[in-house]
Amino acid sequence: MQKLAKDRGLPFPYLHDETQEVAHAYGAERTPEVFLFDSDRKLRYHGAPDDNHDVTQASEPYLRNALDAVLAGN
């Protein structure tokens, strides 16, 4: 993951949860599952990134909608 993050220039921290302790603490149930926190570290969205596991078939961008709402102050 360190190489991937460096190669792709990912500007955010990530967590390698080898034991899945953190995932279970937040109530994660499937993969992929998104947890969106605001700048105060308050959980603002928990769910799927979109409405289809095949990104090319997705029609409802749940995570994008949540990001837009948080950035708009909603």
XYZ file of C-alpha atoms in Angstrom:
74
model
C 0.000 0.000 0.000
C 2.861 2.393 0.711
C 4.154 1.943 -2.847
C 0.675 2.338 -4.337
C 0.040 5.513 -2.334
C 3.408 6.957 -3.361
C 3.074 5.958 -7.034
C -0.399 7.439 -7.302
C 0.363 10.509 -5.187
C -2.490 9.857 -2.791
C -2.672 12.966 -0.564
C -4.555 11.371 2.304
C -3.781 8.969 5.134
C -4.983 5.393 5.027
C -5.253 2.611 7.552
C -4.039 -0.935 7.057
C -6.413 -2.790 9.351
C -4.793 -6.233 9.296
C -6.939 -7.646 12.095
C -10.079 -5.773 10.934
C -10.490 -4.524 14.494
C -11.148 -0.956 13.336
C -13.550 -2.050 10.592
C -15.571 -4.063 13.104
C -15.550 -1.176 15.601
C -17.179 1.071 12.972
C -19.648 -1.624 11.955
C -18.248 -2.440 8.507
C -20.126 -5.315 6.927
C -18.931 -5.585 3.307
C -16.289 -4.520 0.812
C -16.121 -1.885 -0.427
C -17.627 0.165 2.352
C -16.981 3.872 2.773
C -16.716 5.943 5.941
C -16.676 9.706 5.286
C -15.626 11.975 8.137
C -15.741 15.756 8.202
C -12.911 18.013 9.375
C -14.111 17.552 12.981
C -13.789 13.773 12.530
C -17.544 13.348 12.754
C -18.907 10.475 10.674
C -21.002 11.996 7.877
C -21.565 9.041 5.557
C -21.321 5.281 5.917
C -22.226 3.021 3.040
C -21.439 1.966 -0.493
C -19.496 4.271 -2.830
C -22.270 3.968 -5.439
C -25.178 1.794 -6.507
C -23.230 -0.856 -8.421
C -20.134 -2.934 -7.648
C -19.108 -2.418 -11.304
C -18.080 1.240 -11.448
C -18.774 1.364 -15.196
C -22.409 0.446 -14.487
C -22.977 2.803 -11.538
C -25.725 5.374 -11.983
C -25.998 6.815 -8.458
C -22.734 8.160 -6.961
C -23.529 7.885 -3.248
C -20.075 8.913 -2.052
C -19.820 11.867 -4.485
C -23.247 13.043 -3.332
C -22.175 12.753 0.303
C -18.911 14.610 -0.363
C -20.758 17.401 -2.154
C -23.224 17.688 0.726
C -20.492 17.834 3.380
C -18.501 20.396 1.384
C -21.677 22.487 1.019
C -22.108 22.446 4.801
C -25.056 20.053 4.822
